[in-house]
Coordinates of C-alpha atoms in Angstrom, one line a residue:
Chain A
M978 CA -47.9 -9.8 119.8
K979 CA -47.6 -6.3 121.1
I980 CA -44.5 -5.6 123.2
I981 CA -43.4 -2.6 125.1
V982 CA -39.7 -2.3 125.9
C983 CA -38.6 0.2 128.5
V984 CA -35.1 1.5 128.0
K985 CA -32.7 4.0 129.6
R986 CA -30.0 6.3 128.4
V987 CA -26.9 5.7 130.5
P988 CA -23.2 6.6 130.4
D989 CA -21.1 4.2 128.2
S990 CA -19.3 1.7 130.5
E991 CA -16.1 2.7 128.6
S992 CA -16.5 6.3 129.6
R993 CA -14.6 7.6 132.6
V994 CA -17.3 9.1 134.9
N995 CA -16.5 11.6 137.6
A996 CA -18.6 13.2 140.3
A997 CA -19.5 16.8 139.4
A998 CA -18.3 19.7 141.4
D999 CA -21.6 19.9 143.3
R1000 CA -21.1 16.3 144.4
K1001 CA -24.8 15.7 143.7
S1002 CA -24.5 14.4 140.2
I1003 CA -22.0 13.2 137.6
D1004 CA -19.9 15.4 135.4
T1005 CA -21.4 14.7 131.9
Q1006 CA -18.6 16.7 130.1
G1007 CA -17.0 14.3 127.6
V1008 CA -19.1 11.4 128.7
K1009 CA -20.7 9.3 125.9
F1010 CA -24.2 8.1 126.5
V1011 CA -25.6 4.9 125.1
L1012 CA -28.6 2.6 125.3
N1013 CA -28.3 0.6 128.5
P1014 CA -26.6 -2.6 127.5
Y1015 CA -29.1 -4.9 129.3
D1016 CA -31.9 -3.1 127.4
E1017 CA -30.3 -4.4 124.2
F1018 CA -31.2 -7.9 125.3
A1019 CA -34.7 -6.8 126.0
I1020 CA -35.1 -5.2 122.5
E1021 CA -33.6 -8.2 120.8
E1022 CA -36.0 -10.5 122.6
A1023 CA -38.9 -8.4 121.6
L1024 CA -37.9 -8.3 118.0
R1025 CA -37.4 -12.1 117.9
L1026 CA -40.8 -12.7 119.5
K1027 CA -42.5 -10.4 117.0
E1028 CA -40.6 -12.0 114.1
A1029 CA -41.6 -15.5 115.4
A1030 CA -45.3 -14.4 115.8
G1031 CA -45.3 -13.0 112.3
D1032 CA -47.2 -9.9 113.4
G1033 CA -47.4 -7.3 116.2
S1034 CA -45.3 -4.4 117.1
V1035 CA -42.4 -3.4 119.3
T1036 CA -42.7 -0.1 121.1
V1037 CA -39.7 1.4 123.0
M1038 CA -40.4 3.7 125.8
T1039 CA -38.2 5.8 128.1
L1040 CA -38.5 8.5 130.8
G1041 CA -36.1 11.3 130.2
G1042 CA -35.3 14.6 128.4
D1043 CA -34.8 15.4 124.8
D1044 CA -31.4 13.8 124.8
S1045 CA -33.1 10.4 125.3
K1046 CA -34.5 10.6 121.8
E1047 CA -31.1 9.5 120.5
T1048 CA -31.4 6.5 122.8
L1049 CA -34.9 5.7 121.5
R1050 CA -33.6 6.0 117.9
S1051 CA -30.8 3.5 118.7
A1052 CA -33.6 1.1 119.6
L1053 CA -35.6 2.0 116.4
A1054 CA -32.4 1.4 114.4
M1055 CA -32.3 -2.1 115.8
G1056 CA -35.8 -2.7 114.4
A1057 CA -38.4 -1.4 117.0
D1058 CA -41.5 0.0 115.3
E1059 CA -42.2 3.1 117.3
A1060 CA -41.0 5.0 120.3
V1061 CA -42.5 6.9 123.2
L1062 CA -40.6 9.6 125.1
L1063 CA -42.1 10.2 128.5
K1064 CA -40.8 13.7 129.0
G1065 CA -39.6 14.1 132.6
Q1066 CA -36.6 13.3 134.6
T1067 CA -35.9 9.9 136.2
S1068 CA -35.4 9.7 139.9
I1069 CA -32.7 8.1 142.0
D1070 CA -35.7 6.5 143.7
G1071 CA -36.8 3.6 141.5
L1072 CA -40.4 3.9 142.6
G1073 CA -40.6 7.4 141.2
T1074 CA -39.4 6.3 137.8
A1075 CA -41.6 3.2 137.9
E1076 CA -44.7 5.4 138.6
K1077 CA -44.0 7.5 135.5
L1078 CA -43.4 4.5 133.3
A1079 CA -46.6 2.8 134.6
E1080 CA -48.5 6.0 133.9
G1081 CA -47.1 6.0 130.3
I1082 CA -48.0 2.4 129.8
R1083 CA -51.5 2.4 131.2
G1084 CA -54.1 2.7 128.4
R1085 CA -51.8 1.1 125.8
E1086 CA -52.3 -2.3 124.4
Y1087 CA -49.6 -4.8 125.2
D1088 CA -49.0 -8.5 125.8
L1089 CA -45.6 -8.2 127.3
I1090 CA -43.4 -5.5 128.9
L1091 CA -39.7 -6.1 128.6
F1092 CA -36.9 -4.4 130.5
G1093 CA -33.1 -4.8 130.9
K1094 CA -32.6 -6.3 134.4
Q1095 CA -30.9 -3.2 135.6
A1096 CA -29.6 0.1 134.3
I1097 CA -25.8 0.2 134.5
D1098 CA -25.7 3.8 135.8
D1099 CA -27.6 3.7 139.2
D1100 CA -27.8 -0.1 139.5
N1101 CA -31.0 0.0 141.4
L1102 CA -32.6 -3.1 139.9
Q1103 CA -35.9 -1.9 141.1
V1104 CA -37.9 -0.5 138.2
P1105 CA -39.1 -3.6 136.3
A1106 CA -40.6 -5.2 139.5
M1107 CA -42.1 -1.9 140.6
V1108 CA -43.8 -1.3 137.2
A1109 CA -45.2 -4.8 137.3
E1110 CA -46.5 -4.2 140.8
L1111 CA -48.1 -0.9 139.8
L1112 CA -49.8 -2.4 136.8
E1113 CA -50.7 -5.6 138.8
L1114 CA -48.8 -7.9 136.5
P1115 CA -46.7 -11.0 137.0
C1116 CA -43.0 -10.3 136.9
A1117 CA -39.9 -12.4 136.1
T1118 CA -36.5 -10.8 136.6
V1119 CA -33.0 -11.8 135.6
V1120 CA -34.4 -13.9 132.7
V1121 CA -32.0 -15.9 130.5
E1122 CA -34.6 -17.8 128.5
L1123 CA -38.1 -16.9 127.5
Q1124 CA -40.8 -18.8 125.7
V1125 CA -44.2 -17.4 124.8
A1126 CA -47.2 -19.5 123.6
D1127 CA -51.0 -19.4 123.9
G1128 CA -51.1 -16.4 126.2
R1129 CA -48.6 -17.8 128.6
A1130 CA -44.9 -17.3 129.1
T1131 CA -42.2 -19.5 130.5
A1132 CA -39.1 -17.8 131.8
K1133 CA -35.8 -19.3 133.0
R1134 CA -34.3 -17.2 135.7
E1135 CA -30.8 -17.1 137.0
V1136 CA -30.7 -17.8 140.7
E1137 CA -27.7 -18.3 143.0
G1138 CA -26.0 -21.5 141.9
G1139 CA -28.6 -22.5 139.4
H1140 CA -31.7 -21.7 137.4
E1141 CA -35.4 -21.4 138.2
V1142 CA -38.2 -21.8 135.7
V1143 CA -41.4 -19.9 136.2
E1144 CA -44.6 -19.7 134.2
F1145 CA -47.2 -16.9 134.1
A1146 CA -50.2 -15.6 132.2
L1147 CA -49.7 -12.7 129.8
P1148 CA -49.6 -9.8 130.0
G1149 CA -46.5 -9.8 132.2
V1150 CA -43.2 -8.1 132.9
V1151 CA -39.8 -9.7 132.0
A1152 CA -36.4 -8.3 132.9
A1153 CA -33.6 -9.5 130.6
Q1154 CA -30.3 -10.8 131.8
K1155 CA -27.1 -11.1 129.7
G1156 CA -27.3 -14.5 127.9
L1157 CA -31.0 -14.2 126.9
N1158 CA -29.8 -13.7 123.3
E1159 CA -27.2 -12.1 121.2
P1160 CA -28.4 -8.6 120.3
R1161 CA -28.1 -7.7 116.7
Y1162 CA -26.2 -4.7 115.3
A1163 CA -28.3 -1.9 114.1
S1164 CA -27.9 -2.1 110.3
L1165 CA -27.0 1.0 108.4
K1166 CA -30.4 0.9 106.7
G1167 CA -32.0 0.6 110.1
I1168 CA -30.2 3.7 111.3
M1169 CA -31.5 5.6 108.2
M1170 CA -35.0 4.3 108.8
A1171 CA -35.0 5.2 112.5
K1172 CA -35.6 8.9 111.9
K1173 CA -38.7 8.1 109.8
K1174 CA -40.4 6.0 112.5
P1175 CA -42.9 7.5 114.8
L1176 CA -41.6 9.0 118.1
E1177 CA -44.4 10.1 120.3
E1178 CA -43.7 12.6 123.1
V1179 CA -45.8 12.8 126.3
D1180 CA -45.2 15.3 129.1
V1181 CA -45.4 13.3 132.3
G1182 CA -43.3 15.6 134.6
D1183 CA -40.3 14.6 136.7
A1184 CA -40.4 11.4 138.8
E1185 CA -40.8 11.9 142.5
S1186 CA -38.2 10.8 145.0
R1187 CA -38.6 9.5 148.5
L1188 CA -34.9 9.4 148.8
E1189 CA -32.7 12.5 149.2
L1190 CA -29.4 12.4 147.4
I1191 CA -26.6 13.4 149.9
E1192 CA -23.5 12.9 148.0
V1193 CA -21.9 11.4 144.8
T1194 CA -18.2 10.5 145.1
N1195 CA -15.6 8.8 143.0
P1196 CA -14.4 5.4 144.1
P1197 CA -11.1 5.6 146.1
E1198 CA -8.0 5.6 144.1
R1199 CA -6.7 2.1 143.7
S1200 CA -3.5 1.7 145.6
A1201 CA -0.5 0.4 143.7
G1202 CA 0.1 -3.3 143.4
E1203 CA 2.8 -5.0 145.2
I1204 CA 5.4 -7.4 143.7
V1205 CA 6.0 -10.0 146.4
G1206 CA 9.0 -11.6 144.6
E1207 CA 9.9 -13.7 141.6
G1208 CA 9.7 -17.4 140.9
P1209 CA 8.5 -20.4 143.0
E1210 CA 10.2 -19.1 146.1
A1211 CA 7.8 -16.2 146.3
V1212 CA 4.8 -18.4 146.4
P1213 CA 4.7 -19.0 150.2
E1214 CA 4.9 -15.3 150.9
L1215 CA 2.2 -14.6 148.3
V1216 CA -0.1 -17.2 149.8
R1217 CA 0.5 -15.7 153.3
K1218 CA -0.4 -12.2 152.1
L1219 CA -3.5 -13.3 150.2
R1220 CA -4.6 -15.1 153.3
E1221 CA -3.7 -12.6 156.0
Q1222 CA -3.7 -9.2 154.3
A1223 CA -6.2 -9.5 151.4
K1224 CA -8.2 -12.2 153.2
V1225 CA -9.2 -13.8 149.9
L1226 CA -8.1 -17.3 150.7
Chain B
M356 CA -19.8 -2.1 124.1
A357 CA -17.2 -0.3 122.1
S358 CA -13.8 -0.7 123.7
F359 CA -12.3 2.0 121.5
D360 CA -13.7 5.5 121.8
G361 CA -11.9 7.1 119.0
V362 CA -9.4 10.0 118.9
D363 CA -11.3 13.2 119.0
Y364 CA -9.2 16.0 120.5
F365 CA -11.2 18.8 119.0
D366 CA -14.7 17.6 119.6
L367 CA -15.3 16.8 116.0
D368 CA -18.1 14.6 117.1
S369 CA -20.1 17.8 117.5
L370 CA -19.7 18.4 113.7
L371 CA -21.4 15.0 113.0
S372 CA -25.1 14.3 112.8
E373 CA -26.7 11.8 115.1
E374 CA -27.0 9.3 112.2
E375 CA -23.4 9.8 111.2
R376 CA -22.3 9.0 114.8
A377 CA -24.7 6.1 115.0
V378 CA -23.3 4.6 111.8
R379 CA -19.7 5.0 113.0
D380 CA -20.4 3.6 116.4
T381 CA -22.1 0.5 114.9
I382 CA -19.2 -0.2 112.6
R383 CA -16.8 0.5 115.5
E384 CA -18.5 -2.0 117.7
W385 CA -18.6 -4.6 114.9
V386 CA -14.8 -4.2 114.3
D387 CA -14.1 -4.5 118.0
N388 CA -16.3 -7.6 118.4
E389 CA -15.9 -9.5 115.1
L390 CA -12.7 -8.4 113.3
L391 CA -10.1 -7.5 115.9
P392 CA -10.3 -10.9 117.7
I393 CA -9.3 -12.8 114.5
I394 CA -7.3 -10.3 112.5
N395 CA -3.9 -11.3 113.9
D396 CA -4.4 -15.0 113.0
C397 CA -5.6 -14.1 109.6
Y398 CA -2.6 -11.9 109.0
I399 CA -0.2 -14.6 110.1
E400 CA -2.0 -17.2 108.1
R401 CA -2.1 -14.8 105.1
R402 CA -5.8 -15.3 104.9
F403 CA -8.6 -12.9 104.0
P404 CA -11.4 -13.4 106.6
K405 CA -14.1 -14.0 104.1
E406 CA -16.4 -15.4 106.8
L407 CA -17.0 -11.8 107.9
V408 CA -18.3 -10.8 104.5
P409 CA -21.9 -11.9 105.1
Q410 CA -22.0 -9.9 108.3
M411 CA -20.6 -6.8 106.5
A412 CA -23.4 -7.2 104.0
E413 CA -26.0 -7.6 106.7
L414 CA -24.8 -4.4 108.3
G415 CA -25.2 -2.7 104.9
I416 CA -21.5 -1.7 104.4
F417 CA -21.4 -2.4 100.6
G418 CA -22.6 0.5 98.5
S419 CA -23.8 2.1 101.7
N420 CA -23.8 5.6 100.0
M421 CA -25.9 4.3 97.1
P422 CA -29.6 4.6 96.5
E423 CA -32.1 2.5 98.5
K424 CA -33.8 1.3 95.3
Y425 CA -30.8 -0.9 94.6
G426 CA -30.9 -2.4 98.1
C427 CA -28.4 0.1 99.6
A428 CA -28.6 2.2 102.7
G429 CA -28.5 5.6 101.0
L430 CA -26.1 7.1 103.5
N431 CA -24.3 10.4 102.8
N432 CA -20.6 10.5 102.0
V433 CA -19.5 11.5 105.5
A434 CA -21.1 8.4 106.9
Y435 CA -19.6 6.3 104.2
G436 CA -16.2 7.8 105.1
L437 CA -16.6 7.1 108.7
I438 CA -17.3 3.4 107.8
M439 CA -14.1 3.3 105.9
Q440 CA -12.3 4.9 108.9
E441 CA -13.6 2.3 111.3
L442 CA -12.9 -0.7 109.0
E443 CA -9.3 0.4 108.5
R444 CA -8.9 0.8 112.2
G445 CA -9.3 -2.9 112.1
D446 CA -7.2 -3.6 109.0
S447 CA -6.5 -2.0 105.7
G448 CA -7.2 -5.3 104.0
I449 CA -10.8 -5.3 105.2
R450 CA -11.3 -1.7 104.2
S451 CA -9.8 -2.5 100.8
F452 CA -12.3 -5.3 100.3
A453 CA -15.2 -2.9 101.1
S454 CA -13.7 -0.1 99.0
V455 CA -13.4 -2.4 96.0
Q456 CA -16.9 -3.9 96.3
S457 CA -18.4 -0.4 96.8
S458 CA -16.4 2.1 94.9
L459 CA -14.8 0.1 92.2
V460 CA -17.5 -2.5 91.4
M461 CA -20.8 -1.1 92.5
Y462 CA -20.0 2.5 91.6
P463 CA -19.1 1.9 87.9
I464 CA -22.3 -0.2 87.5
L465 CA -24.3 2.6 89.0
E466 CA -22.6 5.3 87.1
F467 CA -21.9 3.7 83.7
G468 CA -24.2 0.7 83.7
S469 CA -27.6 0.3 82.0
E470 CA -30.7 0.2 84.3
E471 CA -30.9 -3.5 83.5
Q472 CA -27.2 -4.0 84.7
R473 CA -28.0 -2.0 87.8
Q474 CA -31.0 -4.1 88.7
R475 CA -29.1 -7.3 87.9
W476 CA -26.0 -6.6 89.9
L477 CA -26.3 -3.9 92.5
P478 CA -28.7 -5.6 95.0
S479 CA -26.7 -8.8 94.7
L480 CA -23.4 -6.9 95.3
A481 CA -24.9 -5.1 98.2
R482 CA -25.8 -8.4 99.8
A483 CA -22.3 -9.7 98.8
E484 CA -24.0 -12.7 97.1
T485 CA -21.8 -11.5 94.3
V486 CA -18.2 -10.4 95.0
G487 CA -16.5 -8.1 92.6
C488 CA -13.0 -7.0 91.7
Y489 CA -11.6 -4.2 89.5
G490 CA -9.1 -4.7 86.7
L491 CA -7.4 -1.6 85.5
T492 CA -3.7 -1.9 86.5
E493 CA -1.5 -4.1 84.4
P494 CA 2.0 -5.5 85.0
D495 CA 3.6 -2.8 82.9
H496 CA 1.0 -0.1 83.3
G497 CA 0.6 1.2 86.8
S498 CA 0.8 5.0 87.2
D499 CA 0.2 5.4 83.5
P500 CA -3.0 3.4 83.0
G501 CA -3.8 5.1 79.7
S502 CA -1.1 2.9 78.1
L503 CA -2.8 -0.3 79.1
T504 CA -2.7 -3.1 76.5
T505 CA -5.8 -5.3 77.3
R506 CA -7.9 -5.4 74.2
A507 CA -11.6 -6.0 73.6
V508 CA -12.4 -7.0 70.0
R509 CA -15.9 -7.0 68.6
D510 CA -16.9 -10.4 67.2
G511 CA -20.5 -10.5 66.1
D512 CA -22.7 -9.8 69.1
D513 CA -19.8 -10.5 71.6
W514 CA -16.7 -8.8 72.8
V515 CA -13.5 -10.9 73.1
I516 CA -11.1 -9.7 75.8
T517 CA -7.4 -10.5 76.1
G518 CA -4.9 -9.1 78.6
T519 CA -3.4 -9.3 82.0
K520 CA -4.3 -7.4 85.1
M521 CA -2.2 -7.1 88.2
W522 CA -2.6 -6.1 91.9
I523 CA -6.2 -7.0 91.9
T524 CA -7.8 -6.9 95.3
S525 CA -10.4 -9.8 95.7
G526 CA -9.3 -11.2 92.3
S527 CA -9.4 -14.8 93.4
L528 CA -12.6 -14.4 95.4
A529 CA -14.6 -12.5 92.8
D530 CA -17.6 -13.6 90.9
I531 CA -17.3 -10.7 88.5
A532 CA -14.6 -8.4 87.4
I533 CA -14.9 -4.9 86.1
V534 CA -12.3 -5.0 83.3
W535 CA -11.0 -2.0 81.5
A536 CA -9.9 -2.7 77.9
K537 CA -9.2 -0.8 74.7
T538 CA -11.8 -1.3 72.0
G539 CA -9.7 0.6 69.5
E540 CA -6.0 1.2 68.8
L541 CA -3.4 0.7 71.6
D542 CA -2.4 4.4 71.3
D543 CA -6.0 5.5 71.9
P544 CA -6.8 5.8 75.6
G545 CA -10.1 7.3 74.5
S546 CA -11.2 3.8 73.4
I547 CA -11.0 2.4 76.9
R548 CA -14.3 0.9 78.0
G549 CA -15.5 -1.0 81.1
F550 CA -16.8 -4.5 80.9
I551 CA -18.5 -6.7 83.4
V552 CA -16.8 -10.1 83.1
E553 CA -18.1 -13.1 85.0
T554 CA -15.0 -14.9 86.4
E555 CA -16.3 -18.3 85.5
R556 CA -16.1 -17.6 81.8
D557 CA -13.7 -19.6 79.7
G558 CA -10.2 -18.1 79.5
F559 CA -10.5 -16.2 82.8
V560 CA -7.9 -17.2 85.4
A561 CA -7.1 -15.5 88.7
K562 CA -3.8 -16.3 90.4
D563 CA -2.9 -15.4 94.0
Q564 CA -0.1 -12.9 94.2
K565 CA 2.7 -14.6 96.2
G566 CA 5.4 -13.0 98.3
K567 CA 3.5 -10.0 99.7
L568 CA 4.9 -8.4 102.8
S569 CA 1.9 -6.1 103.2
L570 CA -1.9 -6.5 103.2
L571 CA -1.5 -10.1 104.2
A572 CA -5.2 -10.4 105.3
S573 CA -6.3 -9.4 101.8
D574 CA -6.7 -11.3 98.5
T575 CA -4.4 -9.8 95.9
S576 CA -4.3 -11.5 92.6
E577 CA -3.3 -11.4 89.0
L578 CA -6.0 -11.8 86.4
S579 CA -5.3 -13.4 83.1
L580 CA -7.9 -13.1 80.3
Q581 CA -7.3 -15.2 77.2
E582 CA -9.9 -14.5 74.6
V583 CA -12.7 -14.2 77.2
R584 CA -15.9 -13.9 75.3
V585 CA -18.7 -11.7 76.9
P586 CA -22.0 -10.7 75.3
S587 CA -22.3 -7.0 74.3
S588 CA -24.8 -6.6 77.1
N589 CA -21.8 -6.9 79.5
L590 CA -20.3 -3.6 78.2
L591 CA -20.9 -0.7 80.6
P592 CA -22.6 1.5 78.1
G593 CA -21.9 4.8 79.8
S594 CA -18.1 4.2 80.1
S595 CA -16.1 6.2 77.8
G596 CA -12.3 6.5 77.9
L597 CA -9.8 6.5 80.6
K598 CA -11.7 9.2 82.5
S599 CA -14.4 6.7 83.4
A600 CA -11.9 4.3 85.0
L601 CA -10.3 7.2 86.9
M602 CA -13.7 8.4 88.2
C603 CA -14.0 5.0 90.0
L604 CA -10.6 5.4 91.5
N605 CA -11.6 8.8 92.7
Q606 CA -14.5 7.2 94.7
A607 CA -12.1 4.7 96.2
R608 CA -9.5 7.4 97.0
Y609 CA -12.1 9.3 98.8
G610 CA -12.7 6.3 101.1
I611 CA -8.9 5.8 101.6
A612 CA -8.5 9.4 102.8
W613 CA -10.9 8.4 105.6
G614 CA -9.6 4.9 106.1
A615 CA -6.0 6.0 106.7
I616 CA -7.3 8.0 109.7
G617 CA -8.6 4.8 111.3
A618 CA -5.3 3.0 110.9
A619 CA -3.5 6.0 112.4
Q620 CA -6.0 6.1 115.3
A621 CA -5.4 2.5 116.1
C622 CA -1.6 3.0 116.2
Y623 CA -1.9 6.2 118.2
G624 CA -4.2 4.6 120.7
E625 CA -1.9 1.6 121.1
A626 CA 1.2 3.8 121.5
L627 CA -0.5 6.0 124.1
S628 CA -1.7 3.1 126.2
Y629 CA 1.7 1.4 125.9
A630 CA 3.6 4.6 126.9
R631 CA 1.4 4.9 130.0
N632 CA 2.0 1.3 131.1
R633 CA 5.5 0.6 130.1
T634 CA 7.9 1.4 132.9
Q635 CA 11.6 2.1 132.3
F636 CA 14.0 4.0 134.6
G637 CA 11.4 3.8 137.3
R638 CA 8.5 5.6 135.5
P639 CA 6.1 5.2 132.7
I640 CA 7.9 6.0 129.4
A641 CA 5.0 8.4 128.7
G642 CA 6.8 10.6 131.3
F643 CA 9.7 11.1 129.0
Q644 CA 9.8 14.2 126.8
I645 CA 10.7 12.3 123.7
Q646 CA 7.7 10.0 123.9
Q647 CA 5.3 12.9 124.8
I648 CA 6.4 14.8 121.7
R649 CA 6.1 11.7 119.6
L650 CA 2.5 11.2 120.9
V651 CA 1.6 14.8 120.4
E652 CA 2.9 14.8 116.8
M653 CA 0.7 11.8 116.1
L654 CA -2.3 13.4 117.7
S655 CA -1.8 16.7 115.8
E656 CA -1.5 15.0 112.5
I657 CA -4.5 12.8 113.1
T658 CA -6.6 15.8 114.1
K659 CA -5.6 17.7 111.0
A660 CA -6.4 14.7 108.8
Q661 CA -9.8 14.3 110.5
L662 CA -10.7 17.9 109.7
L663 CA -9.5 17.5 106.1
A664 CA -11.5 14.3 105.6
L665 CA -14.7 15.8 107.1
Q666 CA -14.6 18.9 104.9
L667 CA -13.8 16.6 101.9
G668 CA -17.0 14.7 102.7
R669 CA -19.1 17.8 103.2
L670 CA -17.9 19.0 99.8
K671 CA -18.8 15.7 98.2
D672 CA -22.2 15.7 99.8
R673 CA -22.7 19.2 98.4
G674 CA -21.6 18.1 95.0
A675 CA -18.8 20.6 95.1
L676 CA -15.8 18.2 95.3
R677 CA -13.0 18.5 92.9
H678 CA -10.9 15.4 92.2
T679 CA -7.7 17.3 92.9
Q680 CA -9.0 17.8 96.5
V681 CA -9.4 14.0 96.8
S682 CA -5.8 13.6 95.6
L683 CA -4.5 16.1 98.2
A684 CA -6.5 14.4 100.9
K685 CA -5.5 10.8 100.0
R686 CA -1.9 11.9 99.7
N687 CA -1.8 13.8 103.0
N688 CA -3.8 11.3 105.1
V689 CA -2.1 8.2 104.0
D690 CA 1.3 9.7 104.4
M691 CA 0.2 10.9 107.8
A692 CA -0.9 7.4 108.7
C693 CA 2.4 5.9 107.5
E694 CA 4.3 8.2 109.8
V695 CA 2.0 7.6 112.8
A696 CA 2.3 3.9 112.4
R697 CA 6.0 4.0 112.1
E698 CA 6.4 6.2 115.1
A699 CA 4.0 4.1 117.1
R700 CA 6.0 1.0 116.2
R701 CA 9.2 2.7 117.4
L702 CA 7.6 3.8 120.7
L703 CA 6.6 0.2 121.3
G704 CA 10.3 -0.8 121.2
A705 CA 11.0 -4.5 120.7
N706 CA 7.3 -5.4 121.4
G707 CA 6.4 -3.3 118.4
I708 CA 7.6 -6.0 116.0
L709 CA 5.1 -8.5 117.4
I710 CA 1.8 -9.4 115.8
E711 CA 0.1 -9.0 119.1
Y712 CA 0.6 -5.2 118.8
Q713 CA -1.2 -3.6 115.9
S714 CA 1.2 -0.9 114.8
M715 CA 3.6 -2.9 112.6
R716 CA 0.7 -4.7 110.9
H717 CA -0.8 -1.3 110.1
M718 CA 2.7 0.1 109.1
A719 CA 3.2 -2.7 106.6
N720 CA -0.3 -2.4 105.3
L721 CA -0.1 1.3 104.8
E722 CA 2.9 0.9 102.5
S723 CA 0.4 -0.6 100.0
V724 CA -2.2 2.0 100.7
Y725 CA 0.5 4.7 100.0
T726 CA 1.1 3.1 96.7
Y727 CA -2.2 2.0 95.4
E728 CA -5.1 4.0 94.0
G729 CA -2.6 6.5 92.7
T730 CA 0.7 6.6 94.4
H731 CA 1.7 9.4 96.8
D732 CA 3.9 10.9 94.1
I733 CA 1.3 10.8 91.4
H734 CA -1.3 12.5 93.6
G735 CA 1.3 15.2 94.2
L736 CA 1.6 15.7 90.5
I737 CA -2.1 15.8 90.0
V738 CA -2.3 18.7 92.6
G739 CA 0.9 20.1 91.2
E740 CA -0.6 20.4 87.7
D741 CA -3.8 21.9 89.2
I742 CA -2.0 24.7 90.9
T743 CA 0.7 25.4 88.3
G744 CA -1.2 24.7 85.1
I745 CA 1.7 22.5 83.9
S746 CA 1.5 18.8 83.7
A747 CA 4.7 17.1 85.0
V748 CA 4.0 13.8 83.1
G749 CA 3.5 15.2 79.6

């Protein structure tokens, strides 16, 4: 079972991120970057599939600069066997990024390509499906359960109000949703081993963009809360405000 | 995702390697996800969370700075220190467990054990299939361990050990104890040797220490050895005199110098967040001068302690560390953490006495940390002798 997992370096969701002075990017000063949390589910699933199959390999791949090597090594520390850095910048246009990833994947052997369902930085939710399309592969997104047997995969997907089960022939693309599994912690031995595992670098150039970035802004400051009153007598006024002002009821 | 991003006012992260940061972040995340959600209940129930031990072993925490050939991760000492820091950010009791297993049980076997003993015990201790404790201190022999009265008497091919050990972390949980006993006359500290004693042996009894007001989520026990018979192969052949026992403590103290920073960070983080959110007189109490100065004092002291610990670790990794430097760092950093915890508790006002806030738990724990592994005062005298050339204890 040969599995490729595509990952991304993103700001930690605990970090406070601000628009940079040029309003075209974010200010990375003091921002901690981590492996995209949804990608952890993808890596964990790949490791479990490989362990269940008893053989095979897990390759992690990313498009990015040298700083993405740290992200790849986080995945290697979890247990991936090898890493590929496609050197070039990602694009705000998901298709540009998908093209570079597809280019990096073509010519490699694989049974399955796994992604996190979205990167938590730009929230495009585009790349897994686009890579599948470019490689002419079946694609299941927002997957919470995955079974692989005899060259076929069965994936349970989250859909509005329920689940949907799809089946497809391998190779294919799967985008992992939270709940697919419980990602393991990188062990301390794993962290030490990560730097000894192969990390291939391929120059692919920057991803193209069909979108022009106009402006990056911070969300508006949250206005202060309002205390309507105290005790049961405040309830009618609270309900009125929730209904008429906040329009949530 | 880590919900705690550390206290790092001077970008000390830039002085750490990628692996060191990765190790710290892994333990930090584990503490956030696994330890912090249960620690308050454990503390109130006076229970060591032993269900976490297999996970800690899986992560590779025990003996993490020891060689890979014994099933350990082979980390450097800075990474080891960062692990202690993060564990103690959770609770001093958990860090104590890890310190004892690693520095007081695995270390003496690595340092003074035969190759056979290392092979037999180290991988099992790393996986925590064996839990260990360390018996040096006795009821009447604390700061002056050279006067200990536990005896080991040779009888044919065996050693027969009799004595009482006190304040033994993990004593009731342990499968083996590293016991220090005199093989010669009671006035001869040079005859002190270390023994591996399986706790299931006849005559070995561990009794929970009742009445503690500190380290409530830790097992502290008294060990009683009544003519416990061990084969001569249980003697640590390389151990020789009190010095060997003190070498182990030096390893543990090194980890404590780091651990205390974690407890202080937890208290500072809690105090800062509380001060920003707690409103009195119409504004957050963080807007009052007295609380700002309080917070800045905490931050300054934590930052200095961090730099001290980091250089301590770099010296240790270089093989250039002197034990007197460990004494200074343990003394300084634990005292710092005690002060930070107390000030944080005060800033929290009445809420500060509740278990749902961390500061008082840390404050109570740190009183033990201040006292064990060489008290604050004894470490002062160790450094005092080093700089003056005169011993204050004779």
